[in-house]
Amino acid sequence: MKKLVVLTGAGMSAESGISTFRDAGGLWEKYPVEEVATPEGWQKNPALVLDFYNQRRKQLLDSKPNEGHKQLVELEKYFDIHIVTQNVDNLHERAGSSKVLHLHGELMKVRSTGYGQEVFDVDKAKPEINVGDLCPKGYQLRPHIVWFGESVPEIENAAEIVSQTDVLVIIGTSLQVYPAAGLVNYAKRGIPVFLIDPNEVAVNNDVHIIRKGASEGIWELAKILLEL
Ligand code: APR
């Protein structure tokens, strides 16, 4: 089976009703990114940061995988698919994708701010995390999210996965955030690279662009790939 890596961003989940970051009306237009998604913001006002992610988690619990997520699962019949996502939602997993690597953390996990940074699942029945919610060792819990200015622990694993693939597909990311955006450069030279996005994304020329939303675009991609 050919290997196919899918690099996804916020646009992958847009049809599930989850806001993107940089589109008009996106999250970073409504919230000051430095206050809710940086270590400095956390130091300054942890309650505000927790509230921002509590809202994201609530929105996620009210959302479902869309047709695009489901089609990527279907494509596992034909390809050995590995998803590398910048998204912190769990919609790929809930759709049934078998291999998903989260570059920027996961909304449904929290971690200790103490030494060791242990990670815990968030209880779906009590999805809010507040100041004063502690890990068993007594340290405040924080979102298990990679904030701006923090290292991306999974980047090397992701680069290795991208370097092995026979086909690369990029879906719903503005490719503005590094190091994630740089992953594209780890693909072997000459392999087919597809980009699905309804808007223009700056990327080099030898990419097959499908200018459509995720679910329609993946449908078109499937037709192309299965006729290959
Ligand atoms: N289908 C596919 N793509 C879409 C759709 C859709 N229905 N709707 C919007 N898009 C595209 C937009 O055109 C844009 O190119 O999704 C992309 C979203 O870009 P961003 O909002 O910048 O999101 P992303 O690239 O995932 O952001 C990267 O930045 O804020 C951080 O950590 C956060 O993981 C995030 C990272």
Short mmCIF file of C-alpha atoms and ligand atoms in Angstrom, two decimals:
data_model
loop_
_atom_site.label_atom_id
_atom_site.label_comp_id
_atom_site.label_asym_id
_atom_site.label_seq_id
_atom_site.Cartn_x
_atom_site.Cartn_y
_atom_site.Cartn_z
CA MET A 1 0.00 0.00 0.00
CA LYS A 2 1.25 3.48 -0.85
CA LYS A 3 1.87 5.85 2.05
CA LEU A 4 -0.20 9.02 2.12
CA VAL A 5 0.40 11.78 4.66
CA VAL A 6 -2.31 14.36 5.22
CA LEU A 7 -1.25 17.61 6.86
CA THR A 8 -4.37 19.30 8.22
CA GLY A 9 -5.17 22.71 9.69
CA ALA A 10 -8.18 24.58 10.99
CA GLY A 11 -9.95 24.55 7.61
CA MET A 12 -10.33 20.77 7.92
CA SER A 13 -12.75 21.30 10.80
CA ALA A 14 -14.47 24.44 9.44
CA GLU A 15 -17.39 22.41 8.04
CA SER A 16 -17.90 20.99 11.52
CA GLY A 17 -18.54 24.54 12.75
CA ILE A 18 -15.16 25.05 14.40
CA SER A 19 -13.66 28.50 13.86
CA THR A 20 -10.41 28.90 11.94
CA PHE A 21 -7.77 31.32 13.19
CA ARG A 22 -6.84 33.68 10.37
CA ASP A 23 -9.92 33.82 8.12
CA ALA A 24 -12.22 36.86 8.37
CA GLY A 25 -14.06 36.44 11.65
CA GLY A 26 -11.46 33.88 12.78
CA LEU A 27 -10.40 33.40 16.37
CA TRP A 28 -7.38 35.69 16.25
CA GLU A 29 -9.61 38.54 15.15
CA LYS A 30 -11.75 38.10 18.24
CA TYR A 31 -9.13 37.27 20.86
CA PRO A 32 -5.67 38.81 21.37
CA VAL A 33 -3.45 35.85 20.57
CA GLU A 34 -0.69 36.98 22.95
CA GLU A 35 -3.15 36.96 25.86
CA VAL A 36 -4.69 33.54 25.32
CA ALA A 37 -2.05 31.48 23.52
CA THR A 38 1.36 32.35 24.92
CA PRO A 39 3.23 31.46 28.14
CA GLU A 40 3.26 35.19 28.98
CA GLY A 41 -0.53 35.35 28.67
CA TRP A 42 -0.81 32.36 31.00
CA GLN A 43 1.48 34.01 33.58
CA LYS A 44 -0.52 37.22 33.41
CA ASN A 45 -4.06 35.86 33.50
CA PRO A 46 -4.49 32.09 33.74
CA ALA A 47 -8.26 32.43 34.26
CA LEU A 48 -8.64 34.18 30.88
CA VAL A 49 -6.56 31.49 29.15
CA LEU A 50 -8.52 28.67 30.79
CA ASP A 51 -11.77 30.34 29.85
CA PHE A 52 -10.68 30.63 26.19
CA TYR A 53 -9.89 26.90 26.03
CA ASN A 54 -13.01 25.99 28.02
CA GLN A 55 -15.02 27.68 25.27
CA ARG A 56 -13.06 25.84 22.57
CA ARG A 57 -13.66 22.53 24.37
CA LYS A 58 -17.37 23.23 24.73
CA GLN A 59 -17.59 24.03 21.01
CA LEU A 60 -15.75 20.80 20.22
CA LEU A 61 -18.10 18.71 22.37
CA ASP A 62 -21.00 20.20 20.41
CA SER A 63 -19.36 19.39 17.04
CA LYS A 64 -19.14 16.28 14.90
CA PRO A 65 -16.66 15.04 12.29
CA ASN A 66 -17.63 16.30 8.83
CA GLU A 67 -17.74 14.48 5.48
CA GLY A 68 -14.11 15.36 4.87
CA HIS A 69 -12.95 13.65 8.05
CA LYS A 70 -15.06 10.62 7.10
CA GLN A 71 -13.70 10.44 3.57
CA LEU A 72 -10.14 10.37 4.91
CA VAL A 73 -11.15 7.28 6.88
CA GLU A 74 -12.59 5.68 3.72
CA LEU A 75 -9.31 6.34 1.91
CA GLU A 76 -7.55 4.06 4.43
CA LYS A 77 -8.93 1.18 2.34
CA TYR A 78 -6.57 2.21 -0.44
CA PHE A 79 -3.67 3.98 1.27
CA ASP A 80 -1.59 3.70 4.38
CA ILE A 81 -2.69 7.07 5.75
CA HIS A 82 -0.99 9.05 8.47
CA ILE A 83 -2.61 12.30 9.52
CA VAL A 84 -0.39 15.05 10.90
CA THR A 85 -2.69 17.72 12.25
CA GLN A 86 -2.20 21.20 13.65
CA ASN A 87 -5.72 20.95 15.02
CA VAL A 88 -6.29 20.45 18.71
CA ASP A 89 -9.77 18.96 18.18
CA ASN A 90 -10.30 15.20 18.14
CA LEU A 91 -12.48 15.04 15.01
CA HIS A 92 -10.06 12.89 12.99
CA GLU A 93 -10.05 10.29 15.77
CA ARG A 94 -13.80 10.47 16.26
CA ALA A 95 -14.31 9.93 12.52
CA GLY A 96 -12.17 6.79 12.83
CA SER A 97 -8.77 7.72 11.37
CA SER A 98 -6.28 5.23 12.74
CA LYS A 99 -3.02 7.22 12.78
CA VAL A 100 -3.21 10.82 13.95
CA LEU A 101 -0.32 12.91 15.22
CA HIS A 102 -1.18 16.19 16.95
CA LEU A 103 1.48 18.83 16.46
CA HIS A 104 -0.11 21.54 18.59
CA GLY A 105 -1.57 19.50 21.43
CA GLU A 106 -5.08 18.32 22.21
CA LEU A 107 -8.07 20.15 23.65
CA MET A 108 -9.37 17.08 25.46
CA LYS A 109 -6.13 16.76 27.43
CA VAL A 110 -4.62 18.87 30.18
CA ARG A 111 -1.24 18.75 31.78
CA SER A 112 0.40 19.54 35.06
CA THR A 113 2.39 22.75 35.38
CA GLY A 114 4.67 20.91 37.81
CA TYR A 115 7.90 19.10 37.08
CA GLY A 116 7.23 16.12 34.81
CA GLN A 117 4.31 17.82 33.06
CA GLU A 118 2.08 14.78 33.35
CA VAL A 119 -0.78 14.66 30.86
CA PHE A 120 -4.38 13.76 31.78
CA ASP A 121 -7.58 13.23 29.80
CA VAL A 122 -10.30 15.82 30.38
CA ASP A 123 -13.50 14.31 31.74
CA LYS A 124 -16.20 14.91 29.10
CA ALA A 125 -18.75 15.23 31.88
CA LYS A 126 -16.72 18.05 33.46
CA PRO A 127 -14.93 19.71 30.58
CA GLU A 128 -14.16 23.02 32.30
CA ILE A 129 -10.75 23.57 33.82
CA ASN A 130 -10.48 26.42 36.30
CA VAL A 131 -7.86 28.12 38.41
CA GLY A 132 -7.48 25.84 41.43
CA ASP A 133 -7.96 22.60 39.47
CA LEU A 134 -4.88 20.63 40.42
CA CYS A 135 -3.13 17.45 39.31
CA PRO A 136 -2.84 14.65 41.90
CA LYS A 137 0.56 16.07 42.98
CA GLY A 138 -0.98 19.46 43.69
CA TYR A 139 0.08 21.51 40.66
CA GLN A 140 -2.29 23.70 38.65
CA LEU A 141 -3.52 22.10 35.42
CA ARG A 142 -3.06 23.90 32.10
CA PRO A 143 -4.35 23.16 28.59
CA HIS A 144 -2.26 20.54 26.75
CA ILE A 145 -1.72 23.00 23.91
CA VAL A 146 1.46 24.19 22.23
CA TRP A 147 1.37 27.96 22.64
CA PHE A 148 3.25 30.50 20.53
CA GLY A 149 6.82 30.66 21.78
CA GLU A 150 6.78 27.05 23.03
CA SER A 151 8.63 24.16 21.41
CA VAL A 152 6.74 21.64 19.30
CA PRO A 153 7.72 18.27 20.80
CA GLU A 154 6.23 16.20 17.96
CA ILE A 155 7.92 18.07 15.11
CA GLU A 156 10.71 15.53 14.61
CA ASN A 157 8.30 12.60 14.53
CA ALA A 158 6.17 14.52 12.06
CA ALA A 159 9.15 15.34 9.83
CA GLU A 160 10.11 11.66 9.80
CA ILE A 161 6.56 10.65 8.82
CA VAL A 162 6.46 13.25 6.02
CA SER A 163 9.87 12.17 4.73
CA GLN A 164 8.60 8.59 4.22
CA THR A 165 5.43 9.39 2.32
CA ASP A 166 4.62 8.61 -1.32
CA VAL A 167 1.90 11.27 -1.55
CA LEU A 168 1.45 14.44 0.51
CA VAL A 169 -1.90 16.17 0.94
CA ILE A 170 -2.27 19.56 2.65
CA ILE A 171 -5.76 20.55 3.77
CA GLY A 172 -7.11 23.77 5.30
CA THR A 173 -4.00 25.44 6.60
CA SER A 174 -2.70 28.91 5.81
CA LEU A 175 0.85 27.53 6.21
CA GLN A 176 1.79 30.60 8.19
CA VAL A 177 2.88 28.96 11.42
CA TYR A 178 6.29 27.38 11.76
CA PRO A 179 7.69 24.84 12.28
CA ALA A 180 4.49 23.08 11.07
CA ALA A 181 4.50 24.88 7.71
CA GLY A 182 8.09 23.76 7.10
CA LEU A 183 7.07 20.09 7.18
CA VAL A 184 6.21 20.31 3.48
CA ASN A 185 9.94 20.60 2.79
CA TYR A 186 10.62 17.16 4.25
CA ALA A 187 8.69 15.39 1.50
CA LYS A 188 10.79 13.38 -0.95
CA ARG A 189 11.48 15.28 -4.14
CA GLY A 190 9.11 14.55 -7.01
CA ILE A 191 6.25 12.97 -5.05
CA PRO A 192 2.72 14.21 -5.81
CA VAL A 193 1.69 17.04 -3.47
CA PHE A 194 -1.93 18.20 -3.30
CA LEU A 195 -3.32 21.25 -1.54
CA ILE A 196 -7.02 21.57 -0.74
CA ASP A 197 -8.21 25.02 0.33
CA PRO A 198 -11.02 27.28 -0.92
CA ASN A 199 -8.68 30.28 -0.64
CA GLU A 200 -5.27 31.11 -1.99
CA VAL A 201 -2.37 29.71 0.02
CA ALA A 202 1.23 30.65 -0.76
CA VAL A 203 3.03 27.48 -1.71
CA ASN A 204 5.56 26.52 -4.37
CA ASN A 205 4.54 25.67 -7.94
CA ASP A 206 4.74 21.91 -8.17
CA VAL A 207 1.67 21.46 -6.02
CA HIS A 208 -1.67 20.27 -7.42
CA ILE A 209 -4.11 22.83 -6.05
CA ILE A 210 -7.74 21.89 -5.47
CA ARG A 211 -9.46 25.16 -4.65
CA LYS A 212 -12.41 23.76 -2.74
CA GLY A 213 -13.59 23.24 0.81
CA ALA A 214 -12.31 20.15 2.62
CA SER A 215 -15.08 17.63 1.93
CA GLU A 216 -15.62 18.55 -1.72
CA GLY A 217 -11.86 18.78 -2.21
CA ILE A 218 -11.15 15.38 -0.69
CA TRP A 219 -13.79 13.86 -2.93
CA GLU A 220 -11.99 15.31 -5.94
CA LEU A 221 -8.64 14.16 -4.56
CA ALA A 222 -9.98 10.62 -4.15
CA LYS A 223 -11.07 10.53 -7.77
CA ILE A 224 -7.63 11.65 -8.92
CA LEU A 225 -5.73 9.28 -6.64
CA LEU A 226 -7.81 6.21 -7.34
CA GLU A 227 -7.40 6.70 -11.06
CA LEU A 228 -3.60 7.11 -10.67
N1 APR B 1 -12.10 23.68 3.86
C1 APR B 1 -10.76 23.76 3.73
N2 APR B 1 -10.04 24.83 4.09
C2 APR B 1 -10.69 25.89 4.60
C3 APR B 1 -12.09 25.90 4.78
C4 APR B 1 -12.81 24.73 4.38
N3 APR B 1 -14.15 24.64 4.49
N4 APR B 1 -12.44 27.09 5.31
C5 APR B 1 -11.29 27.80 5.47
N5 APR B 1 -10.24 27.08 5.04
C6 APR B 1 -8.82 27.43 5.02
C7 APR B 1 -8.50 28.91 4.95
O1 APR B 1 -8.57 29.38 3.62
C8 APR B 1 -7.08 28.95 5.51
O2 APR B 1 -6.11 28.76 4.49
O3 APR B 1 -8.23 26.99 6.23
C9 APR B 1 -7.06 27.76 6.47
C10 APR B 1 -7.05 28.12 7.93
O4 APR B 1 -5.87 28.81 8.24
P1 APR B 1 -5.58 29.28 9.73
O5 APR B 1 -6.80 29.91 10.32
O6 APR B 1 -4.33 30.10 9.70
O7 APR B 1 -5.35 27.90 10.53
P2 APR B 1 -4.06 26.98 10.60
O8 APR B 1 -3.22 27.10 9.40
O9 APR B 1 -4.51 25.64 11.02
O10 APR B 1 -3.28 27.64 11.82
C11 APR B 1 -2.08 27.09 12.25
O11 APR B 1 -1.92 28.61 14.07
O12 APR B 1 -3.07 29.77 15.66
C12 APR B 1 -2.25 28.69 15.45
O13 APR B 1 -1.91 26.80 16.71
C13 APR B 1 -2.86 27.39 15.86
O14 APR B 1 -2.73 25.23 14.77
C14 APR B 1 -2.96 26.62 14.57
C15 APR B 1 -1.89 27.25 13.72
#
